[in-house]
């Protein structure tokens, strides 16, 4: 069995489900399997990691700027999407 850490993210209000962003590498151990898996394929999922989520001081901020790239994009989405939803933003 292959094991990889991926950062789940969900749009606010979607309980009982989450999404993953996975780049498929042809020579990868797990990503090609996920890319070929049909919808509804069952996976063993563990997590979330303790301490994940936005710091309360961050949530209380009135304006924020984020810079991210590469593998940092998905963890940033996990923080940003709930903040945008709470603010009534786009």
PDB file of N, CA, C and O in Angstrom, residues 2 6 18 20 22 30 33-35 37-38 40-46:
ATOM      1  N   UNK A   2       0.512   2.218  -0.783  1.00  0.00           N
ATOM      2  CA  UNK A   2       1.248   3.475  -0.854  1.00  0.00           C
ATOM      3  C   UNK A   2       0.661   4.461   0.148  1.00  0.00           C
ATOM      4  O   UNK A   2      -0.535   4.466   0.407  1.00  0.00           O
ATOM      5  N   UNK A   6      -1.227  14.320   1.849  1.00  0.00           N
ATOM      6  CA  UNK A   6      -1.892  15.307   1.004  1.00  0.00           C
ATOM      7  C   UNK A   6      -2.683  16.231   1.916  1.00  0.00           C
ATOM      8  O   UNK A   6      -3.155  15.822   2.976  1.00  0.00           O
ATOM      9  N   UNK A  18     -14.459  16.046   1.323  1.00  0.00           N
ATOM     10  CA  UNK A  18     -13.370  16.988   1.113  1.00  0.00           C
ATOM     11  C   UNK A  18     -12.775  16.732  -0.260  1.00  0.00           C
ATOM     12  O   UNK A  18     -13.078  15.736  -0.908  1.00  0.00           O
ATOM     13  N   UNK A  20      -9.126  16.842  -2.762  1.00  0.00           N
ATOM     14  CA  UNK A  20      -7.676  16.809  -2.801  1.00  0.00           C
ATOM     15  C   UNK A  20      -7.223  17.378  -4.137  1.00  0.00           C
ATOM     16  O   UNK A  20      -7.890  17.179  -5.156  1.00  0.00           O
ATOM     17  N   UNK A  22      -4.126  16.782  -6.460  1.00  0.00           N
ATOM     18  CA  UNK A  22      -3.002  15.868  -6.596  1.00  0.00           C
ATOM     19  C   UNK A  22      -2.458  15.983  -8.014  1.00  0.00           C
ATOM     20  O   UNK A  22      -3.191  15.777  -8.980  1.00  0.00           O
ATOM     21  N   UNK A  30       1.842   6.716  -6.033  1.00  0.00           N
ATOM     22  CA  UNK A  30       0.417   6.808  -5.705  1.00  0.00           C
ATOM     23  C   UNK A  30      -0.366   7.691  -6.676  1.00  0.00           C
ATOM     24  O   UNK A  30      -1.496   7.361  -7.028  1.00  0.00           O
ATOM     25  N   UNK A  33      -2.186   6.104  -9.609  1.00  0.00           N
ATOM     26  CA  UNK A  33      -3.317   5.278  -9.174  1.00  0.00           C
ATOM     27  C   UNK A  33      -4.533   6.153  -8.870  1.00  0.00           C
ATOM     28  O   UNK A  33      -5.660   5.808  -9.230  1.00  0.00           O
ATOM     29  N   UNK A  34      -4.292   7.292  -8.202  1.00  0.00           N
ATOM     30  CA  UNK A  34      -5.403   8.197  -7.904  1.00  0.00           C
ATOM     31  C   UNK A  34      -5.980   8.796  -9.181  1.00  0.00           C
ATOM     32  O   UNK A  34      -7.191   8.950  -9.314  1.00  0.00           O
ATOM     33  N   UNK A  35      -5.114   9.124 -10.127  1.00  0.00           N
ATOM     34  CA  UNK A  35      -5.568   9.724 -11.387  1.00  0.00           C
ATOM     35  C   UNK A  35      -6.463   8.765 -12.175  1.00  0.00           C
ATOM     36  O   UNK A  35      -7.396   9.197 -12.848  1.00  0.00           O
ATOM     37  N   UNK A  37      -8.243   6.211 -10.764  1.00  0.00           N
ATOM     38  CA  UNK A  37      -9.317   5.649  -9.941  1.00  0.00           C
ATOM     39  C   UNK A  37     -10.675   6.236 -10.337  1.00  0.00           C
ATOM     40  O   UNK A  37     -10.804   7.451 -10.481  1.00  0.00           O
ATOM     41  N   UNK A  38     -11.667   5.414 -10.515  1.00  0.00           N
ATOM     42  CA  UNK A  38     -13.004   5.930 -10.839  1.00  0.00           C
ATOM     43  C   UNK A  38     -13.638   6.616  -9.628  1.00  0.00           C
ATOM     44  O   UNK A  38     -13.279   6.340  -8.481  1.00  0.00           O
ATOM     45  N   UNK A  40     -15.880   7.321  -6.634  1.00  0.00           N
ATOM     46  CA  UNK A  40     -16.457   6.382  -5.689  1.00  0.00           C
ATOM     47  C   UNK A  40     -15.474   5.360  -5.157  1.00  0.00           C
ATOM     48  O   UNK A  40     -15.832   4.538  -4.314  1.00  0.00           O
ATOM     49  N   UNK A  41     -14.224   5.391  -5.647  1.00  0.00           N
ATOM     50  CA  UNK A  41     -13.210   4.470  -5.138  1.00  0.00           C
ATOM     51  C   UNK A  41     -12.975   4.746  -3.667  1.00  0.00           C
ATOM     52  O   UNK A  41     -12.845   5.892  -3.254  1.00  0.00           O
ATOM     53  N   UNK A  42     -12.943   3.722  -2.847  1.00  0.00           N
ATOM     54  CA  UNK A  42     -12.735   3.891  -1.410  1.00  0.00           C
ATOM     55  C   UNK A  42     -11.238   3.948  -1.107  1.00  0.00           C
ATOM     56  O   UNK A  42     -10.455   3.171  -1.641  1.00  0.00           O
ATOM     57  N   UNK A  43     -10.880   4.889  -0.247  1.00  0.00           N
ATOM     58  CA  UNK A  43      -9.500   5.071   0.187  1.00  0.00           C
ATOM     59  C   UNK A  43      -9.449   5.081   1.700  1.00  0.00           C
ATOM     60  O   UNK A  43     -10.398   5.515   2.350  1.00  0.00           O
ATOM     61  N   UNK A  44      -8.354   4.632   2.263  1.00  0.00           N
ATOM     62  CA  UNK A  44      -8.136   4.739   3.698  1.00  0.00           C
ATOM     63  C   UNK A  44      -7.492   6.092   3.953  1.00  0.00           C
ATOM     64  O   UNK A  44      -6.423   6.382   3.426  1.00  0.00           O
ATOM     65  N   UNK A  45      -8.156   6.927   4.728  1.00  0.00           N
ATOM     66  CA  UNK A  45      -7.704   8.291   4.993  1.00  0.00           C
ATOM     67  C   UNK A  45      -7.425   8.436   6.477  1.00  0.00           C
ATOM     68  O   UNK A  45      -8.211   7.978   7.305  1.00  0.00           O
ATOM     69  N   UNK A  46      -6.328   9.103   6.816  1.00  0.00           N
ATOM     70  CA  UNK A  46      -6.008   9.404   8.206  1.00  0.00           C
ATOM     71  C   UNK A  46      -5.870  10.912   8.350  1.00  0.00           C
ATOM     72  O   UNK A  46      -5.464  11.594   7.428  1.00  0.00           O
TER      73      UNK A  46
END
